[in-house]
mmCIF file of C-alpha atoms and ligand atoms in Angstrom:
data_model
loop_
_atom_site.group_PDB
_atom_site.id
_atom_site.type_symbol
_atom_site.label_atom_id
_atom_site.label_comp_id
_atom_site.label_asym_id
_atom_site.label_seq_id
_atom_site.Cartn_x
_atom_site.Cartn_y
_atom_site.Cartn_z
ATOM 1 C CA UNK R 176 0.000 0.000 0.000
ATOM 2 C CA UNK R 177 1.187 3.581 -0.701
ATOM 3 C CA UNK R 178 2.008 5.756 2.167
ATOM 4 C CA UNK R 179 1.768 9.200 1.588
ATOM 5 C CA UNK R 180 2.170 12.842 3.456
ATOM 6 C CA UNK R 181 -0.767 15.279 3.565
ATOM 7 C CA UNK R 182 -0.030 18.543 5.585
ATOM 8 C CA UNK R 183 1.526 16.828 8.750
ATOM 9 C CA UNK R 184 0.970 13.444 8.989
ATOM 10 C CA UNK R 185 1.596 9.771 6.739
ATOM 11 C CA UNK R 186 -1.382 8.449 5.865
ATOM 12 C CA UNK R 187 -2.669 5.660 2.917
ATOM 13 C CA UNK R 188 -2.796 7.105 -0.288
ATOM 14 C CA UNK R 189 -7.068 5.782 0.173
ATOM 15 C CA UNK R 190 -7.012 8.118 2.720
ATOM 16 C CA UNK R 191 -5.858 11.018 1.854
ATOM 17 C CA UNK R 192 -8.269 13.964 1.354
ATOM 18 C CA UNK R 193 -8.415 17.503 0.115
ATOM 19 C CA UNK R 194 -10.992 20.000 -0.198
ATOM 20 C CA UNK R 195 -11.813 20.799 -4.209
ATOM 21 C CA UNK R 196 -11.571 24.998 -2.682
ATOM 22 C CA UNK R 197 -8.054 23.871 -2.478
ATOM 23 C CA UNK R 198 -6.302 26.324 -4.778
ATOM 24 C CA UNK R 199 -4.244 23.711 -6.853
ATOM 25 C CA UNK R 200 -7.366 21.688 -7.398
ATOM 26 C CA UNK R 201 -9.136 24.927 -8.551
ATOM 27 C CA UNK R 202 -6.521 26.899 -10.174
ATOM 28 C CA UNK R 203 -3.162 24.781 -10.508
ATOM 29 C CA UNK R 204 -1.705 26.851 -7.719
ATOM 30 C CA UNK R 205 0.753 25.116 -6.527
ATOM 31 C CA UNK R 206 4.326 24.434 -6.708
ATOM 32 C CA UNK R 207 6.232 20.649 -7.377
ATOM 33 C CA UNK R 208 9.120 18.298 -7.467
ATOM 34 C CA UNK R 209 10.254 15.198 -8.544
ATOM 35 C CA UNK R 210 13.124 13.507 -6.521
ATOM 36 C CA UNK R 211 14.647 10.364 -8.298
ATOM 37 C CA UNK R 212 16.185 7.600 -5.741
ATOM 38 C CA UNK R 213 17.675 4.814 -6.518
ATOM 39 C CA UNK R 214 17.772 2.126 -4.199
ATOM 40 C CA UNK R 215 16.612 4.188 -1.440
ATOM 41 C CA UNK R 216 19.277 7.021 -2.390
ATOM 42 C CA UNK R 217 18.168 9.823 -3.554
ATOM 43 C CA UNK R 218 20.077 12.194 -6.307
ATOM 44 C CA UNK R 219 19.925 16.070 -6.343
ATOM 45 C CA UNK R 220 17.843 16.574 -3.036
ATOM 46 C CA UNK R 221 19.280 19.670 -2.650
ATOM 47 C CA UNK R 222 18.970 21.287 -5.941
ATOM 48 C CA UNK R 223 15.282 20.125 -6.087
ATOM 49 C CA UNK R 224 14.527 21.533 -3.326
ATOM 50 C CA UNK R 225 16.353 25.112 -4.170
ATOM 51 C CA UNK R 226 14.267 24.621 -7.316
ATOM 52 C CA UNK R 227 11.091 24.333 -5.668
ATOM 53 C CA UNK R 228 11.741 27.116 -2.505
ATOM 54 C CA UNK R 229 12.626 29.300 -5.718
ATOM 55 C CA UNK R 230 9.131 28.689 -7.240
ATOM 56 C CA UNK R 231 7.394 29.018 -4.265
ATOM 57 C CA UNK R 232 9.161 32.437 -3.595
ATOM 58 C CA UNK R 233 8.138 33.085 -7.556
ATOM 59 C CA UNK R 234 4.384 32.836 -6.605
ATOM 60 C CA UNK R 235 4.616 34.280 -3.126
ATOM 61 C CA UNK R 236 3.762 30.823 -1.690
ATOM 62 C CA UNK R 237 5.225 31.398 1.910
ATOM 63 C CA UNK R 238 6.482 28.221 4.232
ATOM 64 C CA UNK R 239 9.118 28.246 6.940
ATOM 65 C CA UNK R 240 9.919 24.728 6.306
ATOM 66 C CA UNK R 241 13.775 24.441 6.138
ATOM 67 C CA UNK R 242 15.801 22.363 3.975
ATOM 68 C CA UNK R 243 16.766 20.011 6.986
ATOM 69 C CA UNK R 244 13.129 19.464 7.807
ATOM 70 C CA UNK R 245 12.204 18.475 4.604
ATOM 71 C CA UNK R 246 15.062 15.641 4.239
ATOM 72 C CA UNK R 247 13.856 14.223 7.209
ATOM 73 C CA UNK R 248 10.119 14.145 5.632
ATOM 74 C CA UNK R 249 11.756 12.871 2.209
ATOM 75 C CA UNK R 250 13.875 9.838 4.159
ATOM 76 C CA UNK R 251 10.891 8.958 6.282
ATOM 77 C CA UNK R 252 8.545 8.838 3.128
ATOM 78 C CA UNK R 253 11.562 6.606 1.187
ATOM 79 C CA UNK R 254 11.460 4.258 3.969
ATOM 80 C CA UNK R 255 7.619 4.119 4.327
ATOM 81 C CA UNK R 256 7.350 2.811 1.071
ATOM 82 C CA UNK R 257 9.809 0.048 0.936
ATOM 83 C CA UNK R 258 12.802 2.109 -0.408
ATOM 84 C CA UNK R 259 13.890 0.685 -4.202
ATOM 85 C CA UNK R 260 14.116 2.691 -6.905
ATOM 86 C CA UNK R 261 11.186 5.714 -5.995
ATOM 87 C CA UNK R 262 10.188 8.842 -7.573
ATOM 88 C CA UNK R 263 9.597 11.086 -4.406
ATOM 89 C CA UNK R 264 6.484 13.559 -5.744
ATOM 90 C CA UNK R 265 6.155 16.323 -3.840
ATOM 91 C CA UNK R 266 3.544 19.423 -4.263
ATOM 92 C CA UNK R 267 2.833 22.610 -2.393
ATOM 93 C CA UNK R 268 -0.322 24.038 -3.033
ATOM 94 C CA UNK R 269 -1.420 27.902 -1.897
ATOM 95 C CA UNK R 270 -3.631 26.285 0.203
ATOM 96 C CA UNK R 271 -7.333 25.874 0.664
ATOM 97 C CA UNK R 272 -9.622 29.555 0.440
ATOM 98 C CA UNK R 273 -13.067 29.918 1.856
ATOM 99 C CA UNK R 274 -14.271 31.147 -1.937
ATOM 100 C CA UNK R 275 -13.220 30.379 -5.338
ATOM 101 C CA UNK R 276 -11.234 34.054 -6.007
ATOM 102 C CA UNK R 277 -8.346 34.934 -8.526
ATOM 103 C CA UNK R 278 -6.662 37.114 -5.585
ATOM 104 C CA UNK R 279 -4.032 35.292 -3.071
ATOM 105 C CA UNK R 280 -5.632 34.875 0.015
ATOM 106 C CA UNK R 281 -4.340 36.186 3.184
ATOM 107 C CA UNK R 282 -3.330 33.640 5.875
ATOM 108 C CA UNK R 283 -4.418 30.424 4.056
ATOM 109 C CA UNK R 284 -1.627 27.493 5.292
ATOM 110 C CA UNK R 285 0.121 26.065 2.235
ATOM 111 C CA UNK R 286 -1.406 22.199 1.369
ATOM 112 C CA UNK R 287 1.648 20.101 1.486
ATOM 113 C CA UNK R 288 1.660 16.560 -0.410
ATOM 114 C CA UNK R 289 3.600 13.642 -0.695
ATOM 115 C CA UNK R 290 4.129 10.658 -2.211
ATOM 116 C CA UNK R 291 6.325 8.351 -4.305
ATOM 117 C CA UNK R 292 6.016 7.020 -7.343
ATOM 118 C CA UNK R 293 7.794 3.396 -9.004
ATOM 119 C CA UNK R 294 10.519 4.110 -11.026
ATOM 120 C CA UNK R 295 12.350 2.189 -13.557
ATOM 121 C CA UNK R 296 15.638 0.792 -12.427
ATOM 122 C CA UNK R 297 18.356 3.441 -14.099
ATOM 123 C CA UNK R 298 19.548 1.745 -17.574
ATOM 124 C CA UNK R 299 23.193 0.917 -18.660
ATOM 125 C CA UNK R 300 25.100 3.064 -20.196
ATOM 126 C CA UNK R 301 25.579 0.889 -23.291
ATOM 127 C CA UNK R 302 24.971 2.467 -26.359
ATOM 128 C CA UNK R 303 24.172 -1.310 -27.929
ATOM 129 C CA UNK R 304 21.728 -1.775 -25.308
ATOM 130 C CA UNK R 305 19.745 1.281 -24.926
ATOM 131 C CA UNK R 306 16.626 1.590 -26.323
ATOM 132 C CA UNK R 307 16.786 5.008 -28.466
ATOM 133 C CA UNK R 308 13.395 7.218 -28.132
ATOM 134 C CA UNK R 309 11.486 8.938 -30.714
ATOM 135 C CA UNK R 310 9.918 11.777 -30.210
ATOM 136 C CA UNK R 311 7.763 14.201 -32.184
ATOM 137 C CA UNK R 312 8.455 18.075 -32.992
ATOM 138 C CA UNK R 313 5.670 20.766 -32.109
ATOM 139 C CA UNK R 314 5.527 24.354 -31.519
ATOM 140 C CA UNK R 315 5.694 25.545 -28.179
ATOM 141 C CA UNK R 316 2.184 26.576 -27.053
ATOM 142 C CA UNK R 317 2.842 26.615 -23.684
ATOM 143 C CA UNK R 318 3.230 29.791 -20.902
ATOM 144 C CA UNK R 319 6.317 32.472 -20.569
ATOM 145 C CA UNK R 320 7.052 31.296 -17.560
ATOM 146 C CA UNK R 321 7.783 28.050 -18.100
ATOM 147 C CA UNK R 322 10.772 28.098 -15.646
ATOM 148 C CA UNK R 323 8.627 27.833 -12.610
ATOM 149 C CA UNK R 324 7.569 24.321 -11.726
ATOM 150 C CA UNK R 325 4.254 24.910 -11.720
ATOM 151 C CA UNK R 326 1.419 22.139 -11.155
ATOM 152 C CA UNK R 327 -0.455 24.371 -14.150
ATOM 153 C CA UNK R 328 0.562 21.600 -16.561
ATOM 154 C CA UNK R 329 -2.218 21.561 -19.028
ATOM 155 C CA UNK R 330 0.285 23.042 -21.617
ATOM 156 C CA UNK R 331 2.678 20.324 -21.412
ATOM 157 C CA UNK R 332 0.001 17.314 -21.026
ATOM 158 C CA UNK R 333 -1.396 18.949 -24.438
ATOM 159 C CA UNK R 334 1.848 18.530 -25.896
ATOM 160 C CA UNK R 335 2.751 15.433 -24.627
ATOM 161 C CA UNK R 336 -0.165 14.082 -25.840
ATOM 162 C CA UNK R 337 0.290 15.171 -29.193
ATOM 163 C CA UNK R 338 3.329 12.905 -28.939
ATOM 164 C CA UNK R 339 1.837 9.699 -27.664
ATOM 165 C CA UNK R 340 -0.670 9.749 -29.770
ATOM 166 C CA UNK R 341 1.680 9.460 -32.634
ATOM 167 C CA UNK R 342 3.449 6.608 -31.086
ATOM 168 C CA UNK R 343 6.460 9.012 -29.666
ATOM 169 C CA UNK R 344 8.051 8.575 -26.406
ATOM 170 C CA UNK R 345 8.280 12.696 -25.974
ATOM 171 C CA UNK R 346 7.747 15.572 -27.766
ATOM 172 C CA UNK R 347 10.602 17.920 -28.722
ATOM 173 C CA UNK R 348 9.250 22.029 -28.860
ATOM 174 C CA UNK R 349 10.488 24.985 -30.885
ATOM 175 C CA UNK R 350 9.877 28.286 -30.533
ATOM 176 C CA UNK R 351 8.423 31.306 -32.854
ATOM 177 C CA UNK R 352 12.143 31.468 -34.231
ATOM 178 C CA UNK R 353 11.864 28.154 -34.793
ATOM 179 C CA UNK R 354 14.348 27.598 -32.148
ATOM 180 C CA UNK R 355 14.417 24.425 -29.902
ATOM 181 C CA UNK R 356 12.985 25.104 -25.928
ATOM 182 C CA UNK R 357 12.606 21.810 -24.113
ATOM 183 C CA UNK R 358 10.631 18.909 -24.573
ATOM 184 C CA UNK R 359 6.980 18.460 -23.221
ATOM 185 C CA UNK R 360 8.626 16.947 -19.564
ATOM 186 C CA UNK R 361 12.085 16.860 -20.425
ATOM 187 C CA UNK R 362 15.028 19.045 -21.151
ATOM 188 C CA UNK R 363 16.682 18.652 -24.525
ATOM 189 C CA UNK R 364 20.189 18.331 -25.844
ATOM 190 C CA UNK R 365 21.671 17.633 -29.105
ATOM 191 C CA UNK R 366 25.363 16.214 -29.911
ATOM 192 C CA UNK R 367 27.122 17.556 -33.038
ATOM 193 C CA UNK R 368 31.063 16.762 -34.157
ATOM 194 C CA UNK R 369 31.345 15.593 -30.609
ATOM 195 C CA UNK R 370 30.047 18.999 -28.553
ATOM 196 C CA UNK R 371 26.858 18.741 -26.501
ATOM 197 C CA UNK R 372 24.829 21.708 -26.771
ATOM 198 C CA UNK R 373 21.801 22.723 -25.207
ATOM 199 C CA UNK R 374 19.498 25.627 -25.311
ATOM 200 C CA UNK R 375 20.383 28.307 -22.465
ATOM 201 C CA UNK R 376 18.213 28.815 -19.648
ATOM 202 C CA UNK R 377 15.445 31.053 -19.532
ATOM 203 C CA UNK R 378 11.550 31.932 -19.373
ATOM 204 C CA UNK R 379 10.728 29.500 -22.476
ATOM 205 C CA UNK R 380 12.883 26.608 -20.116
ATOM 206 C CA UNK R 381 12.641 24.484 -17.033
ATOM 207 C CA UNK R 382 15.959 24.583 -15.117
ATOM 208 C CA UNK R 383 16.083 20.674 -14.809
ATOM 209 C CA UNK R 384 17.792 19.119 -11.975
ATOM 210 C CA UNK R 385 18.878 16.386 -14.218
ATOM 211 C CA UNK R 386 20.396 18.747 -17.237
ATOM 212 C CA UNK R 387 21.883 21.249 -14.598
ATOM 213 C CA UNK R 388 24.021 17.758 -12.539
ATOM 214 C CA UNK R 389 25.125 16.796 -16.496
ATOM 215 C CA UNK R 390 26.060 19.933 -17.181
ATOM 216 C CA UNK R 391 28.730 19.852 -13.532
ATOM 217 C CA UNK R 392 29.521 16.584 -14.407
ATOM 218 C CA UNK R 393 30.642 17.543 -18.344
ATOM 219 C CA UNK R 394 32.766 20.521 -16.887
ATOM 220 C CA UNK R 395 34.825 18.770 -13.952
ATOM 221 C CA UNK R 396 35.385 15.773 -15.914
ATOM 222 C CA UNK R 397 36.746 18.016 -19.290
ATOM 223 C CA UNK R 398 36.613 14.933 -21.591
ATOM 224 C CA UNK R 399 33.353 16.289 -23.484
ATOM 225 C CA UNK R 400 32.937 19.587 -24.796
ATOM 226 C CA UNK R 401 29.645 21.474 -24.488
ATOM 227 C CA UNK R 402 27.973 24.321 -24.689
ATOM 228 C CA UNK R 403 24.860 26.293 -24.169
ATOM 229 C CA UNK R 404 23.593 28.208 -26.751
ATOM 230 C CA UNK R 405 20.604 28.768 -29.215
ATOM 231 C CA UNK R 406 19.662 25.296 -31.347
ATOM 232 C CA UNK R 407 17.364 25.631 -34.235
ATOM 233 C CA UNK R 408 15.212 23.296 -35.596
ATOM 234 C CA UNK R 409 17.465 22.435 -38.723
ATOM 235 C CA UNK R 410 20.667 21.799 -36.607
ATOM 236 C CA UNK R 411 18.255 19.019 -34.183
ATOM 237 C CA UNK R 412 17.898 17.177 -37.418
ATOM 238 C CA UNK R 413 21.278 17.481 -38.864
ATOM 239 C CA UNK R 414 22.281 16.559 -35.265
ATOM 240 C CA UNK R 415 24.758 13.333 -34.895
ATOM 241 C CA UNK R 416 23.045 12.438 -31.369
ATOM 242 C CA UNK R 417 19.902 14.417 -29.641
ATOM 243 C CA UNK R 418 19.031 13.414 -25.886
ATOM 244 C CA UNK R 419 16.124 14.001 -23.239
ATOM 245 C CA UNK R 420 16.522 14.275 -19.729
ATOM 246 C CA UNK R 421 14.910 14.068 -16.840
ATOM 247 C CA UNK R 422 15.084 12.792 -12.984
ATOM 248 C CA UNK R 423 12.770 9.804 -14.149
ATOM 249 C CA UNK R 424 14.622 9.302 -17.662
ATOM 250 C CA UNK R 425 18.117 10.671 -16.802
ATOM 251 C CA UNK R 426 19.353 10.705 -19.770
ATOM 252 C CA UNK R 427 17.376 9.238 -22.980
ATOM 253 C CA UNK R 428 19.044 8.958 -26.317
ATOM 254 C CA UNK R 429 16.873 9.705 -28.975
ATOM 255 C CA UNK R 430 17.224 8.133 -32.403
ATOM 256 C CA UNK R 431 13.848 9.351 -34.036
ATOM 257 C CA UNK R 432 12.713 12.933 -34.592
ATOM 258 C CA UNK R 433 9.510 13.518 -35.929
ATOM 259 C CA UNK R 434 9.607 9.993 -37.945
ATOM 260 C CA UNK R 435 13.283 11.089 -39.420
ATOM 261 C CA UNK R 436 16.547 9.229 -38.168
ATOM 262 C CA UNK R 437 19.278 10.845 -36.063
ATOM 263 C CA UNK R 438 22.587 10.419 -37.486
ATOM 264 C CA UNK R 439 23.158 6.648 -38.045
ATOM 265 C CA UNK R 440 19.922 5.962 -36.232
ATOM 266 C CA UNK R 441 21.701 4.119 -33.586
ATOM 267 C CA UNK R 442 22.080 5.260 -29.751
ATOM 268 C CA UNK R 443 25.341 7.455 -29.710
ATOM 269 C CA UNK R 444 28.677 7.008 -28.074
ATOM 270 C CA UNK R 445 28.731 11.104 -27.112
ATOM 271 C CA UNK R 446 25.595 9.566 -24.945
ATOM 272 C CA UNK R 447 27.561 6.501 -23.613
ATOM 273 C CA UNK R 448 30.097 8.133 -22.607
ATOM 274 C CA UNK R 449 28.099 11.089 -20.760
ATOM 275 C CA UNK R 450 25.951 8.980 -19.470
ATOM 276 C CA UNK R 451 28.739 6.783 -17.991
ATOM 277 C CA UNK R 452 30.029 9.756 -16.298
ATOM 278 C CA UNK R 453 26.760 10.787 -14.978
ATOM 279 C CA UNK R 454 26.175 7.604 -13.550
ATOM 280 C CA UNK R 455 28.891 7.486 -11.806
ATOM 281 C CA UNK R 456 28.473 11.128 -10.389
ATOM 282 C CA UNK R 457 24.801 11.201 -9.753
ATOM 283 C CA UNK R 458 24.995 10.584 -6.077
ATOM 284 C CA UNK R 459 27.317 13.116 -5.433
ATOM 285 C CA UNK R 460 24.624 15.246 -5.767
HETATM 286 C C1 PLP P 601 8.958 20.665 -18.854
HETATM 287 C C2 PLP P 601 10.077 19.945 -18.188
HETATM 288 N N1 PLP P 601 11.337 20.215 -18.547
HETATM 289 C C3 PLP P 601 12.378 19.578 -18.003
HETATM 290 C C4 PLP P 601 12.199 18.600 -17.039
HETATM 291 C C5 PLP P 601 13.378 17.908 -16.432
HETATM 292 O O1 PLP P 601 13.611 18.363 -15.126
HETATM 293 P P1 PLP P 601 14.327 17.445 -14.052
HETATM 294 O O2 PLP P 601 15.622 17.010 -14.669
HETATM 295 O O3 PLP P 601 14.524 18.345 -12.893
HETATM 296 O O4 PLP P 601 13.433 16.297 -13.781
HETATM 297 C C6 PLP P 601 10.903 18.280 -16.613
HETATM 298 C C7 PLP P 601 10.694 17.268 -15.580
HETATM 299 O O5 PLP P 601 9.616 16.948 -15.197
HETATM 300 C C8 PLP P 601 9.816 18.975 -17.194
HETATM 301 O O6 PLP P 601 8.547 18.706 -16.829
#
């Protein structure tokens, strides 16, 4: 049975209740994270949890719980639920008004929710093992402020969908300058003449946890070049290798794009070898 956390106390997921004047019920008001562990370890706590105090503080979402207090919650909640290989959900809602009312309420206690989710064991980095993705190519529809985690998700389920509907694992989106943002729950990267690049943060872009500990990883190692710059459309196809990533992916080589192949059409060795390295970093994290 699933234990979860609803403000305060562990509970079965059967019996866990909100009220529907809760604001992230009624408005997608609210705030989340996803924590990856593997066996019982989790990887980038603390940057998730930056992430998420940084949205929070976005959306004027106030909560005095510190950073210490909420690994203790995030341990006891691994342990509840057998440990293994977990995605640790967490959301923080504004909180439940007397009224359905655009405005913020005044002193309304933040709804706080956990719980944990299965998650595949992490793959081998073997590029003649991996299973290469393919994913579809849309234009970005969604907000401008696509950096905050919000639980507002309709955008990206719209997109997604438009993916998995054609068969695709994700869904790759471009921008009115036909410039690549993310993907519809993923970050995005492409490989060319052996340099990983990958659109720079901003508005249009999550800051994922996963991209952000490649990204360290890549620079203290040294052994592959990347960068961080614009990527249009056209260099995503002529790419030799394009990748997704995310704390419940990690990283995903991709060797479909909107029905065309990706270089050879075989996972990459750019990806094996980053991968490799992330792997063996992750927990440092
Ligand atoms: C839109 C979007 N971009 C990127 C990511 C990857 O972020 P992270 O690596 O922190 O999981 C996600 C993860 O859910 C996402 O939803």
């Amino acid at each position: 049975m699933s234990i979860v956390y609803l403000n305060g106390d562990f509970m079965p997921i059967e019996e866990a209740k909100i009220s529907p004047l809760d604001r992230g019920f009624l408005f997608g008001d609210g705030i989340y994270e996803v924590i990856p562990a593997y066996d019982g370890k989790t990887v980038g706590l603390a940057p998730h949890m930056q992430r998420m105090f940084n949205g929070m503080a976005a959306i004027e979402i106030k909560m005095e719980k510190t950073l210490a207090e909420w690994q203790t919650l995030i341990q006891s909640i691994i342990e509840k639920n057998g440990g293994g290989n977990l995605g640790i959900y967490i959301q923080v809602s504004r909180g439940t008004d007397v009224k359905r009312y655009h405005a913020y309420p005044e002193n309304v206690e933040p709804t706080i929710f956990m719980m944990t989710m299965p998650i595949k064991p992490a793959v081998e980095a073997d590029a003649s093992t991996a299973k290469g993705f393919s994913v579809g190519v849309t234009q970005d529809m969604r907000w401008k402020r696509c950096h905050i985690k919000s639980t507002a998700l309709l955008g990206n389920v719209i997109h997604f969908q438009e993916g998995y509907r054609d068969g695709n694992d994700e869904i790759l989106l471009y921008n009115e300058e036909n410039k690549l943002t993310e993907a519809s729950s993923s970050n995005a990267f492409i490989v060319k003449d052996g340099v990983v690049i990958t659109p720079v943060l901003d508005n249009q872009i999550l800051p994922g946890i996963t991209r952000n500990i490649l990204l360290d990883v890549l620079k203290k190692d040294g052994s592959i070049p990347f960068e961080e710059r614009d990527v249009t459309m056209d260099e995503v196809f002529a790419a030799d290798e394009v990748w997704v990533t995310s704390s419940s992916k990690e990283l995903a080589p991709v060797t479909q794009v909107d029905g065309k192949q990706i270089g050879d059409g075989k996972v990459g060795k750019v990806w094996e070898a980053a991968f490799k390295l992330y792997t063996a970093h992750k927990f440092d994290y």
